């Protein structure tokens, strides 16, 4: 919608907007997770076609029965800067599902988020029309980074929901589970943990809503998105850990929701940029190194 031509929009968006199709976001590679600029997948023009070779990993929605296409970053050339260093030209290219040479591996066996389709992709001389270039040639990396800024708000919202769910389950359990003749919530050690869970969920909600409001208003939101994603994801992990503790042995049983929440929480600190990357982005916005702003 943001970078496509009118023809690309007519081809791909109706199915995605109606829920009849899914698209995937092919950025991460086996040798470059947080360092997305280390893209090794290549695409070269051969007449009126891009020839793509490389591998992508941890790609969501890439192998469902309604996945229609994967947009991948690929090195399409190189330029030499004024400093004499060679800089990769990274572009974004739409690869339709079923393209010869494009192979989708079986779904990963994951600790959590098991209903989320996640796979490795490989490209061996996969050919797509030159018209499948998405946006400007050489701007693919920048386009994906912009998309990640928005995605961090979504992850922060997911994390807030998980943190709140842990709180709700813990409040209910603390009221009904009895030990030593009274509800365990009557013990200050439990009550204080549940209170801290409430604080985390509340602040996470404020953080993601602030970032979302800025995005909706067209105001700068990169730093706020990083703050929201960092805080909410870590709040979710903390709340999941303490919700499991409040539930005791039952918290380790799959029949209780907190067991799934505990498994699902950790990926929130990794996907869409690790906690370390978020701190790096926030520090960069603060210009703590005193570097020239780009």
mmCIF file of C-alpha atoms in Angstrom:
data_model
loop_
_atom_site.group_PDB
_atom_site.id
_atom_site.type_symbol
_atom_site.label_atom_id
_atom_site.label_comp_id
_atom_site.label_asym_id
_atom_site.label_seq_id
_atom_site.Cartn_x
_atom_site.Cartn_y
_atom_site.Cartn_z
ATOM 1 C CA UNK A 1 0.000 0.000 0.000
ATOM 2 C CA UNK A 2 2.777 2.435 0.887
ATOM 3 C CA UNK A 3 5.432 1.590 -1.696
ATOM 4 C CA UNK A 4 3.706 -0.389 -4.426
ATOM 5 C CA UNK A 5 2.701 0.690 -7.912
ATOM 6 C CA UNK A 6 -0.979 0.903 -8.749
ATOM 7 C CA UNK A 7 -0.735 -2.416 -10.564
ATOM 8 C CA UNK A 8 0.925 -4.070 -7.558
ATOM 9 C CA UNK A 9 -1.773 -2.724 -5.271
ATOM 10 C CA UNK A 10 -4.547 -4.060 -7.521
ATOM 11 C CA UNK A 11 -2.827 -7.448 -7.709
ATOM 12 C CA UNK A 12 -2.006 -8.075 -4.051
ATOM 13 C CA UNK A 13 -4.052 -5.893 -1.727
ATOM 14 C CA UNK A 14 -7.671 -7.026 -2.337
ATOM 15 C CA UNK A 15 -6.977 -10.592 -1.194
ATOM 16 C CA UNK A 16 -4.967 -9.460 1.823
ATOM 17 C CA UNK A 17 -7.511 -6.858 2.900
ATOM 18 C CA UNK A 18 -10.393 -9.327 2.607
ATOM 19 C CA UNK A 19 -8.569 -11.966 4.654
ATOM 20 C CA UNK A 20 -8.432 -14.373 1.728
ATOM 21 C CA UNK A 21 -4.650 -14.066 1.371
ATOM 22 C CA UNK A 22 -1.590 -13.456 3.522
ATOM 23 C CA UNK A 23 1.718 -11.848 2.725
ATOM 24 C CA UNK A 24 5.064 -12.490 4.400
ATOM 25 C CA UNK A 25 7.926 -10.180 5.359
ATOM 26 C CA UNK A 26 11.254 -11.714 4.292
ATOM 27 C CA UNK A 27 13.999 -9.789 6.072
ATOM 28 C CA UNK A 28 15.796 -12.036 8.592
ATOM 29 C CA UNK A 29 18.519 -14.412 7.395
ATOM 30 C CA UNK A 30 20.374 -17.261 9.127
ATOM 31 C CA UNK A 31 23.576 -15.219 9.307
ATOM 32 C CA UNK A 32 21.990 -11.891 10.161
ATOM 33 C CA UNK A 33 19.233 -11.482 12.725
ATOM 34 C CA UNK A 34 19.552 -8.117 14.470
ATOM 35 C CA UNK A 35 22.093 -7.055 11.829
ATOM 36 C CA UNK A 36 19.553 -6.855 9.018
ATOM 37 C CA UNK A 37 21.981 -4.827 6.945
ATOM 38 C CA UNK A 38 24.100 -7.963 6.546
ATOM 39 C CA UNK A 39 21.699 -9.225 3.879
ATOM 40 C CA UNK A 40 23.322 -11.944 1.778
ATOM 41 C CA UNK A 41 20.391 -12.847 -0.489
ATOM 42 C CA UNK A 42 21.031 -11.509 -3.984
ATOM 43 C CA UNK A 43 18.895 -10.532 -6.941
ATOM 44 C CA UNK A 44 20.290 -9.746 -10.373
ATOM 45 C CA UNK A 45 18.488 -8.506 -13.430
ATOM 46 C CA UNK A 46 18.480 -10.893 -16.357
ATOM 47 C CA UNK A 47 16.562 -9.182 -19.108
ATOM 48 C CA UNK A 48 13.098 -8.486 -17.693
ATOM 49 C CA UNK A 49 13.452 -10.787 -14.682
ATOM 50 C CA UNK A 50 15.045 -10.745 -11.266
ATOM 51 C CA UNK A 51 17.018 -13.911 -10.478
ATOM 52 C CA UNK A 52 17.033 -14.438 -6.709
ATOM 53 C CA UNK A 53 19.392 -16.615 -4.646
ATOM 54 C CA UNK A 54 19.652 -16.879 -0.876
ATOM 55 C CA UNK A 55 17.956 -17.963 2.331
ATOM 56 C CA UNK A 56 15.575 -16.310 4.773
ATOM 57 C CA UNK A 57 14.790 -17.558 8.277
ATOM 58 C CA UNK A 58 12.043 -17.140 10.896
ATOM 59 C CA UNK A 59 9.584 -15.794 8.324
ATOM 60 C CA UNK A 60 6.009 -15.510 9.603
ATOM 61 C CA UNK A 61 2.985 -16.451 7.451
ATOM 62 C CA UNK A 62 5.253 -17.735 4.681
ATOM 63 C CA UNK A 63 3.834 -21.229 4.258
ATOM 64 C CA UNK A 64 0.107 -21.130 4.974
ATOM 65 C CA UNK A 65 -2.385 -22.374 2.407
ATOM 66 C CA UNK A 66 -3.434 -18.756 1.730
ATOM 67 C CA UNK A 67 0.039 -17.191 1.594
ATOM 68 C CA UNK A 68 0.100 -15.348 -1.729
ATOM 69 C CA UNK A 69 3.547 -13.753 -1.728
ATOM 70 C CA UNK A 70 6.684 -12.975 0.231
ATOM 71 C CA UNK A 71 8.406 -9.609 -0.020
ATOM 72 C CA UNK A 72 12.145 -10.160 0.385
ATOM 73 C CA UNK A 73 15.153 -7.925 0.765
ATOM 74 C CA UNK A 74 17.992 -8.727 -1.602
ATOM 75 C CA UNK A 75 21.283 -7.171 -2.635
ATOM 76 C CA UNK A 76 20.735 -5.793 -6.125
ATOM 77 C CA UNK A 77 24.060 -4.016 -6.536
ATOM 78 C CA UNK A 78 26.743 -2.042 -4.723
ATOM 79 C CA UNK A 79 28.014 1.527 -4.631
ATOM 80 C CA UNK A 80 31.276 3.049 -3.434
ATOM 81 C CA UNK A 81 30.869 5.933 -1.027
ATOM 82 C CA UNK A 82 33.019 8.988 -0.599
ATOM 83 C CA UNK A 83 34.866 7.167 2.161
ATOM 84 C CA UNK A 84 35.927 4.496 -0.314
ATOM 85 C CA UNK A 85 33.806 1.848 1.363
ATOM 86 C CA UNK A 86 31.514 -0.399 -0.661
ATOM 87 C CA UNK A 87 27.873 -0.118 0.338
ATOM 88 C CA UNK A 88 25.255 -2.710 -0.514
ATOM 89 C CA UNK A 89 22.298 -1.673 -2.611
ATOM 90 C CA UNK A 90 19.380 -3.496 -0.970
ATOM 91 C CA UNK A 91 16.003 -3.626 -2.682
ATOM 92 C CA UNK A 92 12.636 -5.200 -1.895
ATOM 93 C CA UNK A 93 11.120 -7.681 -4.367
ATOM 94 C CA UNK A 94 7.749 -9.447 -4.353
ATOM 95 C CA UNK A 95 8.049 -13.210 -4.816
ATOM 96 C CA UNK A 96 4.713 -14.986 -5.463
ATOM 97 C CA UNK A 97 4.097 -18.306 -3.722
ATOM 98 C CA UNK A 98 4.794 -21.229 -6.037
ATOM 99 C CA UNK A 99 7.539 -19.460 -7.963
ATOM 100 C CA UNK A 100 9.954 -22.109 -9.362
ATOM 101 C CA UNK A 101 13.176 -22.102 -7.352
ATOM 102 C CA UNK A 102 11.393 -20.708 -4.271
ATOM 103 C CA UNK A 103 11.166 -23.386 -1.561
ATOM 104 C CA UNK A 104 9.314 -23.105 1.741
ATOM 105 C CA UNK A 105 10.671 -25.419 4.450
ATOM 106 C CA UNK A 106 8.464 -27.238 6.985
ATOM 107 C CA UNK A 107 7.290 -25.107 9.888
ATOM 108 C CA UNK A 108 9.689 -24.702 12.799
ATOM 109 C CA UNK A 109 8.981 -26.560 16.045
ATOM 110 C CA UNK A 110 8.758 -23.618 18.435
ATOM 111 C CA UNK A 111 8.576 -23.218 22.207
ATOM 112 C CA UNK A 112 5.606 -20.857 21.940
ATOM 113 C CA UNK A 113 3.435 -19.087 19.376
ATOM 114 C CA UNK A 114 2.718 -22.512 17.911
ATOM 115 C CA UNK A 115 -0.266 -21.339 15.877
ATOM 116 C CA UNK A 116 1.912 -18.751 14.130
ATOM 117 C CA UNK A 117 3.285 -20.131 10.853
ATOM 118 C CA UNK A 118 7.069 -19.600 10.849
ATOM 119 C CA UNK A 119 9.481 -21.109 8.297
ATOM 120 C CA UNK A 120 12.796 -20.935 6.498
ATOM 121 C CA UNK A 121 12.761 -19.924 2.834
ATOM 122 C CA UNK A 122 15.309 -20.681 0.146
ATOM 123 C CA UNK A 123 15.749 -19.216 -3.324
ATOM 124 C CA UNK A 124 17.746 -20.975 -6.016
ATOM 125 C CA UNK A 125 17.645 -19.051 -9.293
ATOM 126 C CA UNK A 126 14.052 -18.052 -8.512
ATOM 127 C CA UNK A 127 12.821 -15.775 -11.282
ATOM 128 C CA UNK A 128 10.187 -13.067 -10.964
ATOM 129 C CA UNK A 129 9.287 -10.183 -13.303
ATOM 130 C CA UNK A 130 11.350 -7.022 -13.044
ATOM 131 C CA UNK A 131 8.040 -5.258 -12.326
ATOM 132 C CA UNK A 132 7.955 -7.051 -8.933
ATOM 133 C CA UNK A 133 10.436 -4.556 -7.533
ATOM 134 C CA UNK A 134 8.660 -2.923 -4.572
ATOM 135 C CA UNK A 135 9.364 0.778 -4.224
ATOM 136 C CA UNK A 136 12.625 2.308 -5.390
ATOM 137 C CA UNK A 137 15.629 0.179 -6.230
ATOM 138 C CA UNK A 138 18.136 0.479 -3.397
ATOM 139 C CA UNK A 139 15.506 1.635 -0.888
ATOM 140 C CA UNK A 140 14.317 -1.789 0.232
ATOM 141 C CA UNK A 141 16.228 -1.788 3.495
ATOM 142 C CA UNK A 142 14.898 1.648 4.445
ATOM 143 C CA UNK A 143 11.370 0.552 3.550
ATOM 144 C CA UNK A 144 11.624 -2.498 5.779
ATOM 145 C CA UNK A 145 13.026 -0.459 8.684
ATOM 146 C CA UNK A 146 10.059 1.895 8.424
ATOM 147 C CA UNK A 147 7.713 -1.079 8.499
ATOM 148 C CA UNK A 148 9.501 -2.395 11.592
ATOM 149 C CA UNK A 149 8.857 0.884 13.436
ATOM 150 C CA UNK A 150 5.135 0.335 13.021
ATOM 151 C CA UNK A 151 5.419 -3.357 13.807
ATOM 152 C CA UNK A 152 7.010 -2.567 17.163
ATOM 153 C CA UNK A 153 3.819 -0.843 18.238
ATOM 154 C CA UNK A 154 1.853 -3.970 17.332
ATOM 155 C CA UNK A 155 4.260 -6.161 19.327
ATOM 156 C CA UNK A 156 3.923 -3.763 22.265
ATOM 157 C CA UNK A 157 0.139 -4.127 22.081
ATOM 158 C CA UNK A 158 0.444 -7.935 21.984
ATOM 159 C CA UNK A 159 2.794 -7.813 24.962
ATOM 160 C CA UNK A 160 0.407 -5.590 26.891
ATOM 161 C CA UNK A 161 -2.401 -8.056 26.308
ATOM 162 C CA UNK A 162 -0.242 -10.912 27.563
ATOM 163 C CA UNK A 163 0.836 -8.923 30.625
ATOM 164 C CA UNK A 164 -2.801 -8.126 31.377
ATOM 165 C CA UNK A 165 -3.831 -11.744 30.884
ATOM 166 C CA UNK A 166 -1.195 -12.867 33.389
ATOM 167 C CA UNK A 167 -2.525 -10.322 35.870
ATOM 168 C CA UNK A 168 -6.141 -11.410 35.405
ATOM 169 C CA UNK A 169 -5.303 -15.081 35.865
ATOM 170 C CA UNK A 170 -3.194 -14.352 38.928
ATOM 171 C CA UNK A 171 -5.843 -12.215 40.625
ATOM 172 C CA UNK A 172 -8.449 -14.929 40.111
ATOM 173 C CA UNK A 173 -6.134 -17.659 41.348
ATOM 174 C CA UNK A 174 -4.919 -15.667 44.376
ATOM 175 C CA UNK A 175 -8.524 -15.150 45.478
ATOM 176 C CA UNK A 176 -9.572 -18.794 45.239
ATOM 177 C CA UNK A 177 -6.440 -20.789 46.039
ATOM 178 C CA UNK A 178 -6.211 -21.355 49.775
ATOM 179 C CA UNK A 179 -3.151 -22.217 51.858
ATOM 180 C CA UNK A 180 -2.780 -22.256 55.612
ATOM 181 C CA UNK A 181 -6.469 -21.543 56.019
ATOM 182 C CA UNK A 182 -6.803 -18.425 53.878
ATOM 183 C CA UNK A 183 -6.552 -17.254 50.238
ATOM 184 C CA UNK A 184 -2.938 -16.956 49.122
ATOM 185 C CA UNK A 185 -3.698 -13.366 48.081
ATOM 186 C CA UNK A 186 -3.927 -12.522 51.786
ATOM 187 C CA UNK A 187 -0.173 -13.068 51.969
ATOM 188 C CA UNK A 188 1.682 -9.834 51.359
ATOM 189 C CA UNK A 189 4.367 -11.599 49.320
ATOM 190 C CA UNK A 190 1.730 -12.690 46.786
ATOM 191 C CA UNK A 191 -0.282 -9.476 46.957
ATOM 192 C CA UNK A 192 2.775 -7.341 46.220
ATOM 193 C CA UNK A 193 3.744 -9.472 43.230
ATOM 194 C CA UNK A 194 0.249 -9.121 41.793
ATOM 195 C CA UNK A 195 0.373 -5.358 42.437
ATOM 196 C CA UNK A 196 3.641 -5.112 40.507
ATOM 197 C CA UNK A 197 2.043 -7.045 37.645
ATOM 198 C CA UNK A 198 -0.727 -4.451 37.564
ATOM 199 C CA UNK A 199 1.825 -1.628 37.377
ATOM 200 C CA UNK A 200 3.654 -3.274 34.481
ATOM 201 C CA UNK A 201 0.490 -3.891 32.465
ATOM 202 C CA UNK A 202 -0.736 -0.341 33.049
ATOM 203 C CA UNK A 203 2.523 1.336 32.025
ATOM 204 C CA UNK A 204 2.891 -0.920 29.001
ATOM 205 C CA UNK A 205 -0.582 0.120 27.862
ATOM 206 C CA UNK A 206 0.243 3.808 28.233
ATOM 207 C CA UNK A 207 3.493 3.376 26.297
ATOM 208 C CA UNK A 208 2.016 1.594 23.279
ATOM 209 C CA UNK A 209 -0.998 3.915 23.118
ATOM 210 C CA UNK A 210 1.304 6.940 23.151
ATOM 211 C CA UNK A 211 3.322 5.523 20.254
ATOM 212 C CA UNK A 212 0.170 4.532 18.355
ATOM 213 C CA UNK A 213 -1.350 7.992 18.800
ATOM 214 C CA UNK A 214 1.798 9.633 17.471
ATOM 215 C CA UNK A 215 1.832 7.344 14.457
ATOM 216 C CA UNK A 216 -1.856 8.018 13.754
ATOM 217 C CA UNK A 217 -1.259 11.780 13.974
ATOM 218 C CA UNK A 218 1.649 11.636 11.551
ATOM 219 C CA UNK A 219 4.121 12.730 14.232
ATOM 220 C CA UNK A 220 7.594 11.186 14.695
ATOM 221 C CA UNK A 221 7.250 7.961 16.675
ATOM 222 C CA UNK A 222 10.415 5.893 16.152
ATOM 223 C CA UNK A 223 11.716 6.451 19.692
ATOM 224 C CA UNK A 224 8.285 5.987 21.287
ATOM 225 C CA UNK A 225 7.759 2.746 19.363
ATOM 226 C CA UNK A 226 11.106 1.433 20.613
ATOM 227 C CA UNK A 227 10.279 2.450 24.192
ATOM 228 C CA UNK A 228 6.851 0.804 24.005
ATOM 229 C CA UNK A 229 8.192 -2.395 22.474
ATOM 230 C CA UNK A 230 11.051 -2.625 24.975
ATOM 231 C CA UNK A 231 9.001 -1.944 28.080
ATOM 232 C CA UNK A 232 5.896 -3.926 27.134
ATOM 233 C CA UNK A 233 7.824 -7.021 26.030
ATOM 234 C CA UNK A 234 9.899 -7.094 29.210
ATOM 235 C CA UNK A 235 6.747 -6.462 31.263
ATOM 236 C CA UNK A 236 5.113 -9.450 29.568
ATOM 237 C CA UNK A 237 8.078 -11.700 30.367
ATOM 238 C CA UNK A 238 8.168 -10.523 33.983
ATOM 239 C CA UNK A 239 4.412 -10.928 34.436
ATOM 240 C CA UNK A 240 4.490 -14.394 32.868
ATOM 241 C CA UNK A 241 7.261 -15.466 35.203
ATOM 242 C CA UNK A 242 5.472 -14.182 38.304
ATOM 243 C CA UNK A 243 2.079 -15.482 37.203
ATOM 244 C CA UNK A 244 3.627 -18.928 36.952
ATOM 245 C CA UNK A 245 5.128 -18.474 40.409
ATOM 246 C CA UNK A 246 1.802 -17.365 41.909
ATOM 247 C CA UNK A 247 0.178 -20.492 40.481
ATOM 248 C CA UNK A 248 2.907 -22.699 41.943
ATOM 249 C CA UNK A 249 2.957 -26.223 40.542
ATOM 250 C CA UNK A 250 -0.231 -25.584 38.594
ATOM 251 C CA UNK A 251 1.543 -22.827 36.710
ATOM 252 C CA UNK A 252 3.706 -25.487 35.093
ATOM 253 C CA UNK A 253 0.716 -27.474 33.881
ATOM 254 C CA UNK A 254 -0.493 -26.916 30.327
ATOM 255 C CA UNK A 255 -4.129 -26.937 31.446
ATOM 256 C CA UNK A 256 -3.582 -23.491 32.997
ATOM 257 C CA UNK A 257 -3.385 -20.433 30.696
ATOM 258 C CA UNK A 258 -0.307 -19.024 32.419
ATOM 259 C CA UNK A 259 1.757 -21.980 31.190
ATOM 260 C CA UNK A 260 1.096 -20.967 27.606
ATOM 261 C CA UNK A 261 1.653 -17.289 28.452
ATOM 262 C CA UNK A 262 5.037 -18.198 29.933
ATOM 263 C CA UNK A 263 6.027 -19.968 26.699
ATOM 264 C CA UNK A 264 4.665 -17.229 24.458
ATOM 265 C CA UNK A 265 6.152 -14.248 26.284
ATOM 266 C CA UNK A 266 9.846 -14.666 25.470
ATOM 267 C CA UNK A 267 9.548 -14.164 21.718
ATOM 268 C CA UNK A 268 8.168 -10.675 22.398
ATOM 269 C CA UNK A 269 11.647 -9.618 23.562
ATOM 270 C CA UNK A 270 13.164 -10.947 20.313
ATOM 271 C CA UNK A 271 10.838 -10.451 17.350
ATOM 272 C CA UNK A 272 10.610 -7.096 15.559
ATOM 273 C CA UNK A 273 13.983 -6.160 17.046
ATOM 274 C CA UNK A 274 15.526 -7.528 20.243
ATOM 275 C CA UNK A 275 15.513 -5.616 23.527
ATOM 276 C CA UNK A 276 19.168 -4.802 22.863
ATOM 277 C CA UNK A 277 18.260 -3.264 19.493
ATOM 278 C CA UNK A 278 15.520 -1.179 21.116
ATOM 279 C CA UNK A 279 17.977 0.186 23.660
ATOM 280 C CA UNK A 280 20.391 0.964 20.843
ATOM 281 C CA UNK A 281 17.687 2.887 18.974
ATOM 282 C CA UNK A 282 16.670 4.845 22.074
ATOM 283 C CA UNK A 283 20.298 5.717 22.841
ATOM 284 C CA UNK A 284 20.781 6.816 19.255
ATOM 285 C CA UNK A 285 17.781 9.150 19.498
ATOM 286 C CA UNK A 286 19.288 10.604 22.696
ATOM 287 C CA UNK A 287 22.603 11.035 20.854
ATOM 288 C CA UNK A 288 24.511 9.922 23.932
ATOM 289 C CA UNK A 289 27.679 9.438 21.851
ATOM 290 C CA UNK A 290 27.576 12.979 20.559
ATOM 291 C CA UNK A 291 27.788 11.737 16.993
ATOM 292 C CA UNK A 292 26.755 13.838 13.994
ATOM 293 C CA UNK A 293 23.071 13.256 13.365
ATOM 294 C CA UNK A 294 22.270 11.663 10.021
#
